[in-house]
XYZ file of C-alpha atoms in Angstrom:
737
model
C -143.710 82.286 32.510
C -145.433 84.319 29.783
C -145.529 88.098 29.605
C -148.315 90.211 28.103
C -148.851 93.952 28.288
C -152.244 95.505 28.854
C -154.033 96.791 25.727
C -151.123 96.086 23.389
C -152.352 94.745 20.002
C -150.625 91.368 19.541
C -150.672 89.518 16.220
C -153.197 86.686 16.400
C -150.613 83.917 16.075
C -151.165 80.380 17.340
C -148.842 80.970 20.302
C -150.565 84.196 21.375
C -154.020 82.648 21.049
C -152.968 79.743 23.310
C -151.615 82.156 25.917
C -154.843 84.213 26.025
C -157.217 81.292 25.444
C -158.705 81.422 28.953
C -159.354 85.172 28.888
C -161.774 85.078 25.989
C -160.474 88.137 24.032
C -161.808 88.921 20.592
C -159.687 89.261 17.474
C -159.742 92.784 16.065
C -160.392 93.761 12.457
C -156.651 93.969 11.818
C -156.041 90.450 13.037
C -154.730 91.507 16.446
C -155.479 90.420 20.008
C -155.355 92.586 23.136
C -156.252 92.056 26.786
C -157.775 94.667 29.054
C -156.566 93.252 32.372
C -153.603 93.698 34.694
C -152.481 90.838 36.920
C -151.599 87.200 36.505
C -153.261 83.813 36.048
C -152.323 80.196 35.511
C -153.133 78.862 32.050
C -153.906 75.141 32.195
C -153.658 74.782 28.421
C -149.996 75.739 28.274
C -149.300 74.661 31.892
C -147.665 77.964 32.680
C -148.522 81.215 34.406
C -149.154 84.436 32.504
C -148.423 87.874 33.870
C -150.094 90.939 32.333
C -148.049 94.085 32.831
C -149.612 97.578 33.059
C -149.582 99.694 29.918
C -147.491 102.401 31.619
C -144.484 100.264 30.624
C -145.168 101.066 26.962
C -143.970 104.217 25.250
C -145.671 106.004 22.350
C -143.901 103.730 19.863
C -145.305 100.636 21.566
C -141.947 99.512 23.005
C -141.549 98.193 26.547
C -139.059 98.117 29.467
C -138.610 101.040 28.777
C -138.605 101.723 25.060
C -136.328 98.762 24.240
C -138.365 95.661 23.318
C -141.364 94.830 21.192
C -143.970 93.222 23.494
C -144.407 90.243 21.111
C -140.669 89.457 21.447
C -140.776 88.999 25.236
C -143.921 86.878 25.607
C -142.091 83.630 26.453
C -139.783 84.476 29.333
C -137.898 81.143 29.294
C -137.350 81.126 25.533
C -133.743 81.220 24.362
C -134.711 83.964 21.912
C -136.121 86.232 24.631
C -134.060 89.473 24.601
C -134.643 90.363 28.284
C -131.494 90.503 30.381
C -131.111 89.476 34.029
C -132.031 92.909 35.426
C -135.148 93.150 33.282
C -136.293 89.702 34.366
C -135.748 90.638 38.018
C -137.767 93.812 37.467
C -140.682 91.724 36.157
C -140.563 89.386 39.162
C -140.548 92.290 41.608
C -143.327 94.149 39.808
C -145.423 90.973 39.881
C -145.274 90.879 43.677
C -146.135 94.549 44.070
C -149.041 94.323 41.629
C -150.404 91.437 43.682
C -149.971 93.384 46.932
C -151.526 96.531 45.461
C -154.570 94.675 44.164
C -154.949 92.893 47.508
C -154.898 96.209 49.357
C -157.367 97.667 46.850
C -159.754 94.779 47.536
C -159.503 95.422 51.285
C -160.220 99.126 50.824
C -162.980 98.637 48.225
C -164.775 95.442 49.127
C -167.764 96.228 46.915
C -165.670 96.843 43.800
C -166.520 94.720 40.759
C -163.307 95.287 38.810
C -161.205 92.560 40.502
C -161.438 88.962 39.292
C -159.924 86.727 41.950
C -159.630 82.997 42.523
C -157.693 81.463 45.408
C -154.003 81.105 44.689
C -152.592 77.634 44.101
C -151.218 75.699 47.046
C -148.184 73.468 47.273
C -149.228 69.875 46.718
C -148.140 66.537 45.288
C -150.069 66.587 42.061
C -148.834 67.454 38.596
C -145.759 69.651 38.202
C -145.751 73.043 36.508
C -143.349 73.778 33.701
C -142.145 76.940 35.497
C -142.799 79.042 38.536
C -142.689 82.719 39.352
C -141.256 84.432 42.369
C -144.835 85.452 43.125
C -145.858 81.785 43.290
C -143.135 81.144 45.822
C -143.979 84.098 48.046
C -147.681 83.319 48.056
C -147.044 79.659 48.824
C -144.699 80.544 51.700
C -147.298 82.847 53.232
C -150.133 80.366 52.695
C -148.148 77.513 54.271
C -147.920 79.518 57.476
C -151.676 80.112 57.491
C -152.599 76.472 56.829
C -150.136 74.656 59.097
C -150.319 76.220 62.528
C -150.989 72.779 64.086
C -147.842 71.406 62.448
C -145.733 74.228 63.914
C -147.321 73.874 67.352
C -146.754 70.116 67.701
C -143.274 70.272 66.174
C -142.160 72.973 68.600
C -143.810 71.150 71.506
C -141.976 67.893 70.677
C -138.690 69.696 70.146
C -138.824 71.315 73.556
C -140.412 68.502 75.586
C -137.971 67.145 78.156
C -135.444 69.917 77.699
C -135.525 70.602 81.441
C -135.773 66.972 82.563
C -132.478 65.794 84.080
C -130.900 62.581 82.827
C -129.584 61.287 86.186
C -127.691 58.345 84.712
C -125.531 60.622 82.520
C -125.322 63.277 85.234
C -123.916 60.816 87.849
C -121.572 59.202 85.285
C -120.107 62.421 83.853
C -120.435 65.110 86.533
C -118.649 65.635 89.856
C -120.779 65.724 92.997
C -120.180 68.098 95.891
C -121.321 67.055 99.351
C -123.321 69.449 101.440
C -123.743 67.608 104.697
C -125.003 64.173 103.620
C -126.657 65.566 100.413
C -124.777 65.315 97.026
C -125.035 68.465 94.869
C -124.509 68.382 91.060
C -123.633 71.780 89.611
C -123.807 70.688 85.942
C -126.768 68.349 85.410
C -127.287 66.831 81.940
C -130.686 67.302 80.207
C -132.113 65.772 77.037
C -131.492 68.667 74.650
C -129.632 67.612 71.500
C -126.665 69.650 70.336
C -127.924 69.938 66.742
C -131.615 70.141 65.963
C -132.244 70.261 62.228
C -136.053 70.628 62.551
C -135.508 73.717 64.618
C -132.998 75.119 62.120
C -135.439 74.668 59.247
C -138.091 76.598 61.156
C -135.641 79.399 61.925
C -134.850 79.654 58.199
C -138.545 79.574 57.271
C -139.658 82.212 59.756
C -136.677 84.374 58.803
C -137.884 84.197 55.183
C -141.377 85.272 56.276
C -139.864 88.120 58.251
C -137.911 89.216 55.160
C -141.039 89.008 52.973
C -142.927 91.083 55.539
C -140.282 93.821 55.624
C -139.625 93.804 51.880
C -143.126 93.378 50.418
C -145.554 93.959 53.290
C -146.987 90.424 53.470
C -148.480 89.702 56.913
C -146.232 88.031 59.470
C -148.302 87.465 62.594
C -146.816 84.200 63.902
C -145.261 83.983 67.358
C -142.434 81.673 66.327
C -140.464 81.684 69.648
C -137.165 81.626 67.760
C -134.361 84.102 67.396
C -134.497 84.914 63.689
C -131.566 85.361 61.340
C -130.519 89.006 61.475
C -130.762 91.223 58.396
C -127.025 91.287 57.726
C -126.668 87.504 57.858
C -129.859 86.976 55.862
C -128.368 88.985 52.997
C -125.683 86.257 52.851
C -128.432 83.641 52.685
C -129.933 85.479 49.716
C -126.570 85.464 47.943
C -126.232 81.667 48.131
C -125.677 80.634 51.706
C -129.353 79.750 52.179
C -129.422 77.371 49.231
C -126.142 75.733 50.339
C -127.280 75.239 53.938
C -130.612 73.741 52.892
C -128.806 71.215 50.684
C -126.661 70.222 53.674
C -129.666 69.400 55.864
C -131.981 68.103 53.131
C -131.939 64.407 54.128
C -132.585 65.035 57.821
C -136.366 65.193 57.322
C -138.888 62.396 56.986
C -142.400 63.825 57.500
C -144.325 65.065 54.484
C -144.885 68.499 56.011
C -141.218 68.986 56.846
C -140.226 67.971 53.316
C -142.829 70.301 51.882
C -141.498 73.165 54.026
C -137.942 72.409 52.902
C -139.076 72.532 49.252
C -140.663 75.928 49.820
C -137.597 77.390 51.508
C -135.297 76.002 48.824
C -137.554 77.405 46.076
C -137.321 80.834 47.689
C -133.515 80.785 47.461
C -133.515 79.185 44.046
C -136.210 80.762 41.857
C -135.537 78.496 38.899
C -136.395 75.327 40.817
C -139.646 73.684 39.815
C -142.150 73.273 42.637
C -145.128 71.014 42.790
C -148.570 72.577 42.821
C -152.093 71.453 42.577
C -153.454 72.720 39.243
C -156.910 71.212 39.369
C -158.311 74.565 40.347
C -157.710 77.667 38.263
C -155.904 80.572 39.853
C -156.003 84.188 38.829
C -155.807 87.707 40.186
C -156.877 90.074 37.426
C -158.062 93.672 37.381
C -160.017 95.299 34.618
C -159.955 99.101 34.426
C -156.651 99.326 36.265
C -156.907 103.131 36.124
C -159.372 102.840 39.036
C -156.728 101.028 41.091
C -154.126 103.619 40.131
C -156.470 106.414 41.187
C -156.944 104.744 44.583
C -153.174 104.316 44.930
C -152.506 108.022 44.349
C -155.398 109.135 46.544
C -154.183 106.966 49.422
C -150.625 108.276 49.081
C -151.209 112.021 48.609
C -154.926 112.752 49.081
C -157.003 113.543 52.138
C -157.835 111.043 54.829
C -161.400 109.726 54.964
C -163.937 112.355 56.131
C -161.179 114.987 56.343
C -162.918 117.225 53.790
C -166.593 118.012 53.180
C -168.016 115.433 50.791
C -169.226 118.147 48.395
C -165.656 119.111 47.533
C -164.956 115.722 45.958
C -168.483 114.696 44.937
C -169.380 117.995 43.247
C -172.896 119.314 42.703
C -172.760 119.038 38.903
C -172.034 115.289 39.108
C -168.286 115.551 38.591
C -165.974 113.683 40.932
C -162.528 115.029 41.796
C -159.839 112.344 41.936
C -157.739 113.977 44.652
C -158.231 117.035 46.845
C -156.572 118.053 50.093
C -155.762 121.066 52.246
C -152.173 122.282 52.374
C -150.151 125.466 52.861
C -151.249 128.400 50.747
C -148.965 129.455 47.893
C -149.196 133.139 48.773
C -148.149 133.053 52.418
C -145.441 131.383 54.483
C -147.686 131.022 57.551
C -150.267 128.412 58.556
C -153.058 129.388 56.135
C -154.241 126.510 53.941
C -155.829 126.265 50.536
C -157.349 123.424 48.489
C -155.042 121.458 46.166
C -156.867 119.684 43.326
C -155.322 116.730 41.500
C -156.293 114.327 38.740
C -154.464 111.021 38.225
C -153.794 109.916 34.649
C -153.122 106.264 33.871
C -151.582 106.577 30.410
C -148.874 105.005 28.347
C -145.482 106.607 28.854
C -145.159 110.228 27.654
C -148.800 110.459 26.542
C -149.791 114.166 26.429
C -152.713 115.494 28.439
C -155.802 115.900 26.273
C -157.871 119.079 26.028
C -160.929 117.350 27.473
C -159.040 116.395 30.650
C -157.657 119.923 30.879
C -161.063 121.588 30.735
C -162.450 119.123 33.276
C -159.692 120.154 35.648
C -160.556 123.824 35.212
C -164.186 122.982 35.967
C -163.187 121.175 39.176
C -161.396 124.317 40.377
C -164.297 126.611 39.500
C -166.668 124.351 41.438
C -164.383 124.426 44.484
C -164.233 128.243 44.380
C -168.010 128.478 44.126
C -168.522 125.986 46.969
C -166.219 128.078 49.151
C -168.100 131.296 48.344
C -171.499 129.684 48.917
C -170.304 128.556 52.344
C -168.798 131.815 53.589
C -171.524 134.066 52.195
C -174.302 132.119 53.942
C -174.926 133.442 57.454
C -176.886 130.284 58.299
C -173.781 128.088 57.968
C -171.594 129.640 60.632
C -170.790 126.287 62.258
C -169.443 124.986 58.932
C -167.531 128.226 58.403
C -165.875 127.898 61.785
C -164.949 124.302 61.032
C -163.215 125.365 57.812
C -161.409 128.181 59.599
C -160.213 125.751 62.265
C -158.536 123.810 59.444
C -156.776 126.971 58.282
C -159.027 127.534 55.245
C -160.989 130.760 55.001
C -162.848 132.421 52.162
C -160.863 132.331 48.929
C -161.936 135.836 47.960
C -160.432 138.830 49.734
C -163.246 141.316 50.350
C -160.954 144.357 50.399
C -159.210 143.835 47.055
C -161.774 141.411 45.554
C -158.813 139.262 44.565
C -158.928 135.457 44.772
C -156.359 133.186 46.350
C -154.517 130.886 43.926
C -155.936 127.346 43.654
C -153.129 124.834 42.914
C -154.221 122.368 40.265
C -152.250 119.433 38.886
C -152.225 116.215 36.871
C -150.242 113.248 38.146
C -149.302 110.333 35.909
C -147.130 107.220 36.258
C -143.923 106.562 34.348
C -141.338 103.775 34.377
C -138.404 105.147 32.399
C -135.906 102.746 33.958
C -135.888 99.535 36.003
C -135.306 101.276 39.321
C -137.628 102.069 42.207
C -137.186 105.682 43.329
C -139.315 108.226 45.165
C -138.554 111.224 42.941
C -141.360 113.286 41.483
C -140.714 114.750 38.038
C -142.298 117.783 36.499
C -142.952 117.619 32.774
C -140.742 119.937 30.719
C -141.213 123.714 30.934
C -143.115 124.172 27.657
C -145.882 121.724 28.490
C -145.964 121.553 32.257
C -148.316 124.447 33.015
C -151.669 125.105 31.384
C -153.628 128.309 31.808
C -157.267 129.296 31.515
C -158.118 132.989 31.968
C -160.505 135.687 30.896
C -158.052 138.578 31.302
C -154.287 138.657 30.901
C -152.080 139.906 33.739
C -154.673 139.110 36.412
C -153.354 136.271 38.550
C -155.646 136.925 41.538
C -158.814 136.429 39.487
C -161.343 133.619 39.842
C -161.190 133.011 36.091
C -157.390 132.640 36.065
C -156.708 128.933 36.589
C -153.474 127.030 36.161
C -152.801 123.300 35.914
C -149.414 121.592 36.271
C -148.307 118.080 35.352
C -146.189 115.656 37.421
C -144.816 112.158 36.868
C -144.198 109.577 39.586
C -142.266 106.316 39.460
C -144.852 103.575 38.919
C -142.957 100.806 40.717
C -142.421 103.039 43.753
C -146.040 104.130 44.239
C -147.349 100.583 43.712
C -144.882 99.204 46.269
C -145.592 101.978 48.787
C -149.317 101.323 48.490
C -148.812 97.558 48.789
C -146.613 97.783 51.907
C -149.392 99.387 54.005
C -146.713 101.085 56.086
C -148.374 104.189 57.490
C -145.083 105.808 58.512
C -143.562 105.514 55.039
C -146.760 106.750 53.407
C -147.014 109.770 55.716
C -143.383 110.746 55.068
C -143.787 110.507 51.284
C -147.124 112.347 51.434
C -145.460 115.320 53.130
C -142.526 115.165 50.708
C -144.841 115.198 47.677
C -147.125 117.936 48.965
C -144.176 120.141 49.877
C -142.568 119.582 46.478
C -145.841 120.291 44.644
C -146.113 123.599 46.505
C -142.503 124.602 45.785
C -142.733 123.661 42.111
C -145.994 125.528 41.561
C -144.544 128.581 43.307
C -141.477 128.306 41.082
C -143.649 128.121 37.979
C -145.639 131.193 39.051
C -142.420 133.070 39.891
C -141.298 132.300 36.342
C -144.418 133.929 34.886
C -145.055 136.727 37.431
C -143.033 139.208 39.467
C -144.435 139.315 42.988
C -144.216 142.225 45.433
C -145.190 142.933 49.031
C -146.465 146.445 49.680
C -147.846 148.543 52.519
C -149.460 152.028 52.508
C -147.085 154.953 53.033
C -147.432 157.259 56.043
C -150.795 159.047 56.272
C -152.101 157.078 53.253
C -155.361 155.134 53.408
C -154.503 152.082 51.325
C -158.096 150.851 51.176
C -159.270 154.151 49.709
C -156.495 154.138 47.095
C -157.364 150.623 45.969
C -161.052 151.527 45.729
C -160.318 154.634 43.676
C -158.216 152.633 41.216
C -160.232 149.424 41.470
C -160.332 148.721 37.727
C -156.580 149.133 37.282
C -155.579 146.865 40.212
C -158.350 144.232 40.016
C -156.820 140.761 39.818
C -153.315 142.129 40.406
C -153.561 142.810 44.162
C -154.467 140.357 46.913
C -154.280 140.544 50.709
C -152.835 137.225 51.963
C -151.716 138.729 55.288
C -154.058 139.495 58.200
C -154.485 143.115 59.276
C -152.127 143.748 62.200
C -153.391 144.679 65.657
C -151.911 148.111 64.983
C -153.914 148.535 61.774
C -150.975 147.868 59.470
C -152.011 146.419 56.102
C -149.855 144.438 53.703
C -150.744 143.388 50.167
C -149.349 141.107 47.489
C -148.936 142.559 43.994
C -148.446 140.187 41.013
C -147.438 141.533 37.593
C -146.931 139.249 34.610
C -143.365 139.118 33.302
C -143.420 140.428 29.699
C -140.381 138.323 28.726
C -142.435 135.119 29.168
C -145.088 136.232 26.669
C -144.553 134.953 23.126
C -146.792 137.307 21.151
C -145.072 140.636 20.583
C -148.257 142.721 20.694
C -149.333 141.244 24.042
C -145.809 141.595 25.407
C -145.759 145.309 24.564
C -149.185 145.889 26.111
C -148.219 144.126 29.367
C -144.956 146.106 29.607
C -146.880 149.364 29.303
C -149.530 148.235 31.777
C -146.933 147.166 34.358
C -145.120 150.522 34.192
C -148.390 152.365 34.670
C -149.430 150.214 37.652
C -146.029 150.517 39.358
C -145.966 154.320 38.914
C -149.487 154.592 40.318
C -148.975 152.353 43.346
C -145.496 153.611 44.266
C -147.026 157.027 44.960
C -149.143 155.545 47.716
C -147.382 152.332 48.796
C -143.916 151.214 49.771
C -143.251 148.252 47.437
C -140.628 145.522 47.706
C -140.038 142.694 45.189
C -140.231 139.151 46.569
C -140.811 135.551 45.576
C -144.210 133.934 45.936
C -144.651 132.790 49.531
C -141.629 134.786 50.742
C -142.441 137.026 53.729
C -140.484 140.299 53.516
C -142.900 142.447 55.539
C -140.280 143.090 58.223
C -138.027 144.733 55.628
C -140.562 147.446 54.847
C -139.730 150.650 56.724
C -143.024 152.567 56.558
C -144.380 152.984 60.124
C -147.878 151.672 60.874
C -150.892 154.014 61.132
C -151.011 154.249 64.940
C -147.232 154.606 65.332
C -146.860 151.341 67.274
C -144.895 148.332 66.038
C -145.692 144.996 67.698
C -142.567 142.915 68.055
C -141.975 139.212 67.412
C -140.340 136.879 69.917
C -137.402 136.103 67.629
C -136.534 139.797 67.124
C -133.183 140.818 68.635
C -132.824 143.642 71.146
C -129.609 145.551 71.946
C -129.399 146.265 75.700
C -127.270 149.068 77.181
C -126.870 149.660 80.936
C -127.092 153.226 82.255
C -127.511 153.707 86.011
C -128.299 156.655 88.212
C -128.320 160.071 86.520
C -126.791 158.504 83.376
C -130.126 156.795 82.631
C -132.078 160.052 82.319
C -129.147 161.759 80.592
C -129.036 159.042 77.910
C -132.773 159.477 77.243
C -132.356 163.252 76.847
C -129.344 162.812 74.555
C -131.225 160.373 72.296
C -133.971 162.955 71.813
C -131.352 165.363 70.493
C -129.016 163.152 68.398
C -131.100 160.000 67.602
C -127.852 157.998 67.669
C -126.237 155.389 69.887
C -122.671 154.097 69.534
C -121.246 150.722 70.578
C -117.544 150.987 71.389
C -115.412 148.432 69.492
C -111.896 147.175 70.143
C -109.108 147.312 67.571
C -106.390 144.657 67.846
C -103.927 145.612 65.107
C -105.823 145.069 61.857
C -108.362 142.757 63.505
C -111.735 144.269 64.295
C -113.508 142.385 67.080
C -117.205 142.667 66.292
C -119.793 140.751 68.264
C -121.610 138.584 65.738
C -125.273 139.437 65.278
C -125.148 143.050 66.530
C -125.929 144.267 63.019
C -129.265 142.400 63.193
C -130.542 144.220 66.287
C -134.032 145.658 65.749
C -134.678 147.349 69.096
C -132.713 149.347 71.659
C -133.386 148.924 75.380
C -131.644 151.282 77.818
C -132.002 149.977 81.382
C -130.576 150.461 84.867
C -130.230 146.748 85.795
C -133.595 146.832 87.566
C -137.162 147.558 86.471
C -136.432 150.915 84.868
C -136.021 150.827 81.073
C -136.862 152.651 77.844
C -137.492 151.024 74.451
C -136.514 152.492 71.087
C -136.398 151.244 67.520
C -133.770 151.539 64.812
C -134.438 152.989 61.384
C -133.987 149.596 59.685
C -131.052 150.663 57.521
C -128.408 149.001 59.671
C -125.522 150.480 61.735
C -122.424 152.228 60.352
C -118.773 152.039 61.397
C -117.474 155.463 62.465
C -113.910 156.217 63.758
C -113.789 157.526 67.315
C -112.044 160.699 66.167
C -114.976 161.612 63.933
C -117.806 160.559 66.254
C -120.408 163.217 67.098
C -121.850 163.587 70.621
C -124.253 160.712 71.221
C -125.120 157.963 73.686
C -122.044 155.708 73.969
C -121.263 152.503 75.804
C -117.722 153.762 76.422
C -116.023 157.046 75.665
C -112.662 157.362 73.928
C -112.892 154.173 71.814
C -111.076 153.817 68.489
C -114.209 152.814 66.574
C -117.966 152.828 67.078
C -120.836 150.820 65.610
C -123.409 153.606 65.306
C -127.164 152.990 65.095
C -129.740 155.540 63.970
C -132.690 155.562 66.363
C -136.157 156.229 64.907
C -138.121 158.306 67.397
C -141.200 158.613 65.183
C -142.673 155.253 66.148
C -143.298 153.382 69.341
C -142.467 149.703 69.817
C -144.724 147.519 71.904
C -142.639 144.689 73.339
C -144.994 143.697 76.117
C -143.995 143.616 79.785
C -140.266 142.890 80.123
C -138.259 141.008 82.715
C -134.611 142.159 82.502
C -133.213 139.609 84.937
C -131.651 137.747 81.990
C -129.750 140.922 81.073
C -128.609 141.564 84.645
C -127.220 138.127 85.525
C -123.540 137.224 85.128
C -120.749 138.757 83.089
C -119.922 142.403 82.685
C -123.154 144.258 83.423
C -121.919 147.386 81.650
C -121.093 145.750 78.279
C -123.796 145.840 75.585
C -125.835 142.653 75.244
C -127.825 141.158 72.375
C -130.816 139.016 73.395
C -133.982 137.725 71.678
C -137.204 139.161 73.037
C -138.342 135.653 74.014
C -135.811 135.793 76.865
C -136.914 139.227 78.006
C -140.699 139.122 77.798
C -142.376 138.267 81.079
C -144.056 134.874 81.016
C -147.579 134.253 82.247
C -147.607 132.541 85.696
């Protein structure tokens, strides 16, 4: 087997020229030869197969596998001087299979593509013998044998099983005891014609078990109904370690037909890669791809991009003639809910550690600008309401917020392939901090601006993505797609958190937030965005992003941003309650400013503290709350051990009820309860008088809490009805019939 690497300049020696003689390459001005294909072919001149590895295996110094060997030193794989070790050779064999599978899948998906050069693979035959074989040869021949010899399998199985149920009466009468039932003899153990050992059947079990292994491991089709119980996975691993080769040698001379011998040769070759197999070499064989970057782009798009017809065609085939490699909808960076945004990616098929060029970077910025403009054109056109509704149904609305005139962040990334070791792993790597994010902007410190665009750079394991694409396993692809998209989102959020300090803010009481933002429009433009919907009670929440001065290298810019941030914070804090947060983190519930109409709408997972007060005590408790705004939960002291009911400190609402339909709802001030000794407790609503210690809540009477219609049967069933209870609202809210 000979090894070449795509686009590497080889010296034009006699050996190299013989290896590439059937590809027709030209010799460069420096006396070098390079090939622009990926794949493998059989060279009849040297009577050996040649495998062309992708250039991603080369580093910037031109060394391969990875960064260890000069490509010209590893051309002849069987040479005694070849420096490759056992693991590196195994890596080449495995990569050969996955390249074949990936190209095959690409041909199925792109039947009109002109970049694949393909001739039918060689078949097992009785002609001339090759000097060497590859594992790929063996796998392809095993699969092809199954396709071409269905009649052989059918008649063999039919002959093996014919007569199995026909009783041999001579042997049955001679060797079995008869029992008389009336005048009729009955034989309980009749003898049939089945042989105890059937070597033809065993060979087929081994063969179909190999096909089953190839199907699971590499994704080759296995659509034969073989009617045999196959070797289980655990036992087959023993066959791979040597048992298979040993067993085949034991039964080798049990076969006489040409087909059975041919099948034995194939199975033995699978367990012993070094064995020479006979092939027909009259016809050339090759599977070569020129412009492998197109295949790589299809691989990445299939694994992480959108499904066919999932997005409007104009988003990928843009109006200015540019074509986006990968685009899909996924969770917005600015909100933890179900809102989606467009993620734009560009796959780069480079040599290892090749930096992203400026041209590619500016193209990526242009892609994002085109997507933003397409979105605006759609949502600002009243004649396209059906299309608008379709986008909204997918969770994607207009990227510009009309109230703040801020723009949602468009995630943008490069994705390239690396093979830094010989392993196959699913990890995604971000390029180091200094080079992994690129920025294009018109104004500094304006993240929520349509001219502020960021691009990130990821690496994926080349062997893994090629194998995942070649397997055609939809479940594995879907799982990795979600893993990658989720990681992209987290990493981009992390990068933005590194550069910006994010805040959530809401207008203070009696403040019109919209009016404030309009009055100071120039100061807040690009710094404020509204990722949250306006609540049914009119409550508004905004996201504020301020650039971190410590991440700015130039001293003059750093000083200006520090001054600008102080000014913005002082201005907004007069009118808004502001809380620092991470990008995508929802801390709205921690803000204490009441909403404009004085009504807070609860969530189902909020916790309510329930206290029972019956008869006159119910009305008395309501009157006492109006005076003291406090409620105390009596606690027990056992020596030094304080028995607190876990979760009571997380209660958000207070419900005083009389174990029937009568109840009142209150809210706490959000600051949490305090522990107060019974001796120092002031008059207030208590669950029990005379306790040693109380957990005291401050009730906020300024706002009303809308919990919906409640059903308190869950609070009135079982246990001590007079002890305080802590229940989620989901258990208390009345369900629709």
